[in-house]
CSV table of C-alpha atoms in Angstrom, one decimal:
chain,number,residue,atom,x,y,z
A,10,MET,CA,0.0,0.0,0.0
A,11,ILE,CA,1.4,3.3,-1.1
A,12,ILE,CA,-0.1,6.7,-0.1
A,13,VAL,CA,0.1,9.8,-2.4
A,14,THR,CA,-1.2,13.1,-1.0
A,15,GLY,CA,-2.1,15.7,-3.5
A,16,ALA,CA,-3.1,12.7,-5.7
A,17,ALA,CA,-5.3,14.6,-8.1
A,18,GLY,CA,-2.8,17.3,-8.7
A,19,PHE,CA,-0.1,17.7,-11.4
A,20,ILE,CA,2.8,15.9,-9.8
A,21,GLY,CA,0.8,13.5,-7.6
A,22,SER,CA,-1.2,12.1,-10.5
A,23,CYS,CA,2.0,11.7,-12.6
A,24,LEU,CA,3.6,9.9,-9.7
A,25,ILE,CA,0.6,7.5,-9.5
A,26,SER,CA,1.1,6.7,-13.2
A,27,ARG,CA,4.7,5.9,-12.6
A,28,LEU,CA,3.9,3.7,-9.6
A,29,ASN,CA,1.2,1.9,-11.7
A,30,ALA,CA,3.8,1.3,-14.4
A,31,ASP,CA,5.8,-0.7,-11.9
A,32,ASN,CA,2.7,-2.6,-10.9
A,33,PHE,CA,2.1,-0.8,-7.7
A,34,ASN,CA,-1.7,-0.7,-7.9
A,35,TYR,CA,-2.6,-0.6,-4.2
A,36,ILE,CA,-2.6,3.2,-4.2
A,37,ILE,CA,-4.3,5.3,-1.5
A,38,ALA,CA,-5.1,8.7,-3.2
A,39,VAL,CA,-5.4,11.6,-0.7
A,40,ASP,CA,-6.8,15.0,-1.8
A,41,ASP,CA,-10.0,17.1,-1.5
A,42,PHE,CA,-11.3,15.8,-4.9
A,43,SER,CA,-13.6,18.9,-5.2
A,44,ASN,CA,-12.2,20.1,-8.5
A,45,GLU,CA,-13.6,18.0,-11.4
A,46,GLU,CA,-11.1,19.4,-13.9
A,47,LYS,CA,-8.3,18.2,-11.5
A,48,ASN,CA,-9.9,14.8,-11.0
A,49,ARG,CA,-9.5,14.1,-14.7
A,50,ASN,CA,-5.8,13.5,-13.9
A,51,LEU,CA,-6.9,10.3,-12.1
A,52,VAL,CA,-9.0,8.8,-14.9
A,53,GLY,CA,-7.7,5.3,-15.8
A,54,LYS,CA,-5.3,5.1,-13.0
A,55,LYS,CA,-5.2,2.1,-10.6
A,56,ILE,CA,-6.2,3.4,-7.2
A,57,LYS,CA,-7.4,1.2,-4.3
A,58,GLU,CA,-9.1,4.0,-2.3
A,59,ARG,CA,-9.7,7.7,-2.3
A,60,VAL,CA,-9.5,9.4,1.1
A,61,HIS,CA,-10.4,13.1,1.6
A,62,ARG,CA,-7.5,15.0,3.1
A,63,ASP,CA,-9.6,16.0,6.1
A,64,ASN,CA,-10.2,12.4,7.0
A,65,PHE,CA,-6.8,11.1,6.2
A,66,PHE,CA,-5.2,11.0,9.7
A,67,GLU,CA,-8.2,9.1,11.1
A,68,TRP,CA,-7.9,6.7,8.2
A,69,LEU,CA,-4.1,6.3,8.7
A,70,ASP,CA,-4.6,5.5,12.4
A,71,GLN,CA,-6.8,2.6,11.4
A,72,ASN,CA,-4.7,1.3,8.4
A,73,TYR,CA,-1.1,2.1,9.1
A,74,GLU,CA,0.0,-1.5,9.4
A,75,GLU,CA,-0.6,-2.0,5.7
A,76,VAL,CA,1.2,1.2,4.5
A,77,GLU,CA,4.6,0.6,2.8
A,78,PHE,CA,5.5,4.2,1.8
A,79,LEU,CA,4.1,7.7,1.9
A,80,PHE,CA,4.6,10.4,-0.7
A,81,HIS,CA,3.4,13.8,0.7
A,82,ILE,CA,3.1,15.9,-2.5
A,83,GLY,CA,-0.1,17.8,-1.5
A,84,ALA,CA,0.3,21.5,-0.6
A,85,ARG,CA,-1.1,24.9,-1.3
A,86,THR,CA,1.3,26.0,-4.1
A,87,ASP,CA,-0.1,29.4,-5.1
A,88,THR,CA,2.8,31.9,-5.0
A,89,THR,CA,0.3,34.8,-5.2
A,90,GLU,CA,-1.6,33.8,-2.1
A,91,PHE,CA,-0.9,36.0,0.9
A,92,ASP,CA,-3.2,34.5,3.5
A,93,TRP,CA,-0.7,33.0,5.9
A,94,SER,CA,-3.3,31.0,7.8
A,95,ILE,CA,-3.9,28.9,4.6
A,96,PHE,CA,-0.2,28.0,4.4
A,97,GLU,CA,0.1,27.4,8.1
A,98,ARG,CA,-2.8,24.9,8.0
A,99,LEU,CA,-2.1,23.1,4.8
A,100,ASN,CA,1.7,23.3,4.3
A,101,ILE,CA,3.1,23.4,7.8
A,102,ASN,CA,0.7,21.9,10.4
A,103,TYR,CA,-0.7,19.2,8.1
A,104,SER,CA,2.9,18.3,7.1
A,105,LYS,CA,4.0,18.2,10.8
A,106,THR,CA,1.2,15.7,11.5
A,107,ILE,CA,2.2,13.5,8.6
A,108,TRP,CA,5.8,13.5,9.8
A,109,GLN,CA,4.7,12.6,13.4
A,110,LYS,CA,2.5,9.8,12.1
A,111,CYS,CA,5.3,8.4,9.9
A,112,TYR,CA,7.6,8.4,13.0
A,113,ASP,CA,4.9,6.8,15.2
A,114,TYR,CA,4.1,4.1,12.6
A,115,GLN,CA,7.7,3.9,11.1
A,116,ILE,CA,6.5,4.7,7.6
A,117,PRO,CA,9.1,5.9,5.2
A,118,LEU,CA,8.4,9.4,3.8
A,119,VAL,CA,9.2,11.5,0.8
A,120,TYR,CA,7.8,15.1,0.9
A,121,ALA,CA,7.7,18.0,-1.5
A,122,SER,CA,9.7,21.1,-0.6
A,123,SER,CA,10.4,23.8,-3.1
A,124,ALA,CA,13.2,25.8,-4.7
A,125,ALA,CA,11.0,28.8,-3.7
A,126,THR,CA,12.8,28.4,-0.4
A,127,TYR,CA,16.0,29.9,-1.9
A,128,GLY,CA,14.5,33.4,-2.5
A,129,LEU,CA,16.8,35.5,-4.6
A,130,GLY,CA,19.6,33.0,-4.3
A,131,GLU,CA,21.7,35.1,-2.0
A,132,HIS,CA,23.1,31.9,-0.5
A,133,GLY,CA,23.3,30.0,-3.8
A,134,TYR,CA,21.4,26.9,-4.7
A,135,GLU,CA,23.4,24.2,-2.8
A,136,ASP,CA,21.2,21.8,-0.9
A,137,SER,CA,23.3,22.0,2.2
A,138,GLU,CA,21.2,21.7,5.2
A,139,ALA,CA,23.4,24.2,7.0
A,140,ILE,CA,22.1,27.1,4.9
A,141,ILE,CA,18.4,26.3,5.3
A,142,PRO,CA,18.0,28.5,8.5
A,143,LEU,CA,19.6,31.4,6.6
A,144,LEU,CA,17.3,31.3,3.5
A,145,LYS,CA,14.9,34.2,2.8
A,146,PRO,CA,12.0,33.2,0.5
A,147,LEU,CA,10.2,35.9,-1.4
A,148,ASN,CA,6.6,34.9,-0.6
A,149,PRO,CA,4.4,33.1,2.0
A,150,TYR,CA,4.4,29.9,-0.1
A,151,GLY,CA,8.2,29.8,0.0
A,152,ASP,CA,8.2,30.7,3.7
A,153,SER,CA,5.9,27.8,4.5
A,154,LYS,CA,8.1,25.3,2.7
A,155,ASN,CA,11.2,26.6,4.3
A,156,ASP,CA,9.6,26.7,7.8
A,157,PHE,CA,8.7,23.1,7.5
A,158,ASP,CA,12.2,22.2,6.3
A,159,LYS,CA,13.7,24.0,9.3
A,160,TRP,CA,11.3,22.2,11.6
A,161,VAL,CA,12.2,18.8,10.2
A,162,LEU,CA,15.9,19.4,10.8
A,163,GLU,CA,15.2,20.2,14.4
A,164,GLN,CA,13.4,16.9,15.1
A,165,ASP,CA,15.0,14.2,17.1
A,166,LYS,CA,12.2,11.8,16.3
A,167,LYS,CA,12.3,10.9,12.6
A,168,PRO,CA,10.9,8.2,10.3
A,169,PHE,CA,13.5,5.6,9.6
A,170,PHE,CA,13.8,7.0,6.1
A,171,TRP,CA,12.7,10.4,4.9
A,172,ALA,CA,13.6,12.8,2.1
A,173,GLY,CA,12.5,16.4,1.4
A,174,LEU,CA,12.7,17.3,-2.3
A,175,LYS,CA,13.2,20.9,-3.4
A,176,PHE,CA,11.3,20.9,-6.7
A,177,PHE,CA,12.6,23.6,-9.1
A,178,ASN,CA,10.5,24.7,-12.2
A,179,VAL,CA,8.5,21.6,-12.9
A,180,TYR,CA,6.6,21.3,-16.2
A,181,GLY,CA,4.8,18.5,-18.0
A,182,PRO,CA,1.5,16.7,-18.5
A,183,ASN,CA,-1.5,16.8,-16.1
A,184,GLU,CA,-1.2,20.5,-15.3
A,185,TYR,CA,-4.2,21.4,-17.4
A,186,HIS,CA,-6.2,22.5,-14.3
A,187,LYS,CA,-3.6,24.9,-12.9
A,188,GLY,CA,-4.6,28.1,-14.6
A,189,ARG,CA,-2.1,31.0,-14.0
A,190,MET,CA,0.0,28.7,-11.8
A,191,ALA,CA,0.7,26.3,-14.7
A,192,SER,CA,4.3,26.2,-16.2
A,193,VAL,CA,5.6,28.8,-18.6
A,194,ILE,CA,5.7,26.1,-21.3
A,195,PHE,CA,2.0,25.4,-20.8
A,196,HIS,CA,1.3,29.2,-21.2
A,197,ALA,CA,3.7,29.5,-24.1
A,198,PHE,CA,2.0,26.7,-26.0
A,199,HIS,CA,-1.4,28.4,-25.7
A,200,GLN,CA,-0.1,31.8,-26.5
A,201,ILE,CA,1.5,30.5,-29.7
A,202,ARG,CA,-1.5,28.5,-30.7
A,203,ASN,CA,-3.8,31.4,-30.2
A,204,SER,CA,-1.8,34.3,-31.5
A,205,GLY,CA,1.3,33.0,-33.3
A,206,LYS,CA,3.5,34.8,-30.9
A,207,MET,CA,4.8,34.7,-27.3
A,208,LYS,CA,5.2,37.4,-24.6
A,209,LEU,CA,8.2,37.3,-22.3
A,210,PHE,CA,9.2,39.7,-19.5
A,211,ARG,CA,11.7,42.3,-20.4
A,212,SER,CA,14.9,42.3,-18.2
A,213,HIS,CA,15.2,45.1,-15.6
A,214,ASN,CA,18.7,43.8,-14.6
A,215,PRO,CA,21.7,45.1,-16.5
A,216,ASP,CA,23.4,41.8,-16.1
A,217,PHE,CA,20.8,40.0,-18.2
A,218,LYS,CA,19.5,40.8,-21.7
A,219,ASP,CA,15.8,40.6,-22.5
A,220,GLY,CA,14.7,36.9,-22.4
A,221,GLU,CA,18.0,35.7,-21.0
A,222,GLN,CA,16.7,35.4,-17.5
A,223,MET,CA,17.4,31.8,-16.5
A,224,ARG,CA,15.6,29.0,-14.6
A,225,ASP,CA,16.2,25.4,-13.9
A,226,PHE,CA,13.3,23.7,-15.7
A,227,ILE,CA,12.7,20.0,-14.8
A,228,TYR,CA,10.4,17.7,-16.7
A,229,VAL,CA,7.9,16.0,-14.4
A,230,LYS,CA,8.9,12.5,-15.8
A,231,ASP,CA,12.4,13.1,-14.3
A,232,LEU,CA,11.0,14.1,-11.0
A,233,ILE,CA,8.9,11.0,-10.6
A,234,GLU,CA,11.8,8.8,-11.5
A,235,VAL,CA,13.7,10.3,-8.6
A,236,CYS,CA,10.7,9.6,-6.3
A,237,SER,CA,10.6,6.0,-7.5
A,238,TYR,CA,14.3,5.6,-6.8
A,239,LEU,CA,14.0,7.0,-3.3
A,240,MET,CA,11.1,4.6,-2.5
A,241,HIS,CA,13.3,1.7,-3.4
A,242,CYS,CA,16.6,3.1,-2.0
A,243,ARG,CA,15.4,4.1,1.5
A,244,ARG,CA,18.8,5.3,2.8
A,245,ASP,CA,20.6,8.6,3.1
A,246,SER,CA,17.8,10.6,4.6
A,247,GLY,CA,17.9,14.4,4.0
A,248,ILE,CA,16.8,17.3,2.0
A,249,TYR,CA,17.7,17.3,-1.7
A,250,ASN,CA,17.5,19.6,-4.7
A,251,LEU,CA,15.4,18.3,-7.6
A,252,GLY,CA,16.0,20.2,-10.7
A,253,SER,CA,17.8,19.4,-14.0
A,254,GLY,CA,21.0,20.9,-12.8
A,255,LYS,CA,21.2,23.1,-15.9
A,256,ALA,CA,19.7,26.6,-16.1
A,257,ARG,CA,18.2,27.6,-19.4
A,258,THR,CA,16.9,31.0,-20.7
A,259,PHE,CA,13.3,31.9,-21.3
A,260,LEU,CA,14.3,32.5,-24.9
A,261,ASP,CA,15.4,28.9,-25.1
A,262,LEU,CA,12.1,27.8,-23.7
A,263,ALA,CA,10.1,30.0,-26.1
A,264,ASN,CA,12.1,29.0,-29.2
A,265,ASN,CA,11.8,25.3,-28.4
A,266,THR,CA,8.0,25.6,-28.0
A,267,PHE,CA,7.8,27.4,-31.4
A,268,GLN,CA,9.9,24.6,-32.9
A,269,ALA,CA,7.7,21.9,-31.4
A,270,LEU,CA,4.7,23.6,-33.0
A,271,ASN,CA,6.5,24.1,-36.4
A,272,THR,CA,5.8,27.8,-36.0
A,273,PRO,CA,8.3,30.7,-36.7
A,274,SER,CA,9.5,32.4,-33.5
A,275,THR,CA,7.8,35.7,-32.8
A,276,ILE,CA,8.5,37.1,-29.3
A,277,ASP,CA,7.3,40.3,-27.8
A,278,PHE,CA,8.9,41.7,-24.6
A,279,VAL,CA,6.7,43.3,-21.9
A,280,ASP,CA,7.7,45.0,-18.7
A,281,THR,CA,7.8,42.9,-15.6
A,282,PRO,CA,4.9,44.1,-13.4
A,283,ALA,CA,6.2,46.7,-11.0
A,284,ASP,CA,4.7,44.9,-7.9
A,285,ILE,CA,6.9,41.8,-8.5
A,286,ARG,CA,9.9,43.4,-10.2
A,287,ASP,CA,12.0,43.7,-7.0
A,288,LYS,CA,11.4,40.1,-6.2
A,289,TYR,CA,12.0,38.6,-9.6
A,290,GLN,CA,14.5,35.8,-9.9
A,291,TYR,CA,16.9,36.2,-12.7
A,292,PHE,CA,18.7,32.9,-12.2
A,293,THR,CA,18.1,29.6,-10.6
A,294,GLN,CA,20.1,26.4,-11.0
A,295,ALA,CA,19.9,23.3,-8.8
A,296,SER,CA,23.1,21.9,-7.5
A,297,MET,CA,22.5,18.2,-8.1
A,298,GLY,CA,25.7,16.7,-6.6
A,299,LYS,CA,24.0,15.6,-3.4
A,300,LEU,CA,21.4,13.4,-5.1
A,301,ARG,CA,24.1,12.0,-7.5
A,302,SER,CA,26.3,11.2,-4.5
A,303,ILE,CA,23.7,8.7,-3.1
A,304,GLY,CA,23.6,6.7,-6.3
A,305,TYR,CA,21.0,8.3,-8.6
A,306,ASP,CA,22.6,8.2,-12.0
A,307,LYS,CA,19.8,8.5,-14.6
A,308,PRO,CA,20.1,11.4,-17.0
A,309,PHE,CA,17.6,14.2,-17.0
A,310,HIS,CA,15.7,15.3,-20.1
A,311,SER,CA,17.2,18.3,-21.8
A,312,LEU,CA,14.9,21.3,-22.2
A,313,GLU,CA,14.6,20.4,-25.9
A,314,GLU,CA,13.7,16.8,-25.2
A,315,GLY,CA,11.2,17.7,-22.5
A,316,ILE,CA,9.4,20.4,-24.4
A,317,HIS,CA,9.2,18.2,-27.6
A,318,ASP,CA,7.7,15.3,-25.7
A,319,TYR,CA,5.3,17.5,-23.7
A,320,VAL,CA,4.0,19.5,-26.7
A,321,THR,CA,3.8,16.7,-29.2
A,322,ASN,CA,2.5,13.8,-27.0
A,323,TYR,CA,0.3,15.7,-24.5
A,324,LEU,CA,-0.6,19.3,-25.2
A,325,LEU,CA,-1.4,18.9,-28.9
A,326,THR,CA,-3.7,16.0,-28.2
A,327,GLY,CA,-5.0,17.0,-24.7
A,328,THR,CA,-3.6,13.7,-23.4
A,329,TYR,CA,-3.0,12.9,-19.8
A,330,TYR,CA,0.0,11.0,-18.3
């Protein structure tokens, strides 16, 4: 029995597909299941039981002896939400209870952290646990993820295996429901299909030309491969980066999306909104040495490979993973 929280979401639903591919079909899907568009991510997947997130802890107290592994992917991920009480309830306190249950019942745990914890990158992007207390995220979402990471590192009572994964800029199938919080590639695809061109933020930093702001984009298929590896590995607990390890420009992203659509590149630059301009990240790149050092040796998709697969096999046909 494997539990996936956030099961109907983008990453959670892809993870369930990956587990099903390895014949793990005794899946307990935890979510609120109130969004019908989101629930389409679960169509056709092999799931033993759906448990509402509000009922999950009671369910776990009754069924823990059967649980082999827990993936805690569920969270409030809206970076534009400023109601701290929402993050405190869903991202911090809920996660603390999961941690405590996994310790009590000795269930191995992988949970989703975020590269949003790094803020403007003043301390770099090394996943050294020593710098976690120093990090200054740029929004309440990032604060909530970093607060939980800090809390985890303070705990004496831990599950026998646990890993926190700092997801960088994840893109890929099953994000149809995410609206404005979907990946840049998802929005690029629709802008190009609808207008034949793409808008990118102009640079307001003299060190970067327009469109040459850089991010570490990671294809969701690579992310779930790492999750699968950790489920089988179950050693070297800790907090790890999970990106591609290679920063790429937004121009690269746009041009590859145009290419996947067989459309000439036409890019317009617009000012970065004033209210986010001073908090805009111009560069992120995951240091991936720590994950590699524990034996994970599979290559990651290049941005070209990931965009081509995502556009041609999913976005153009409306297919789910």
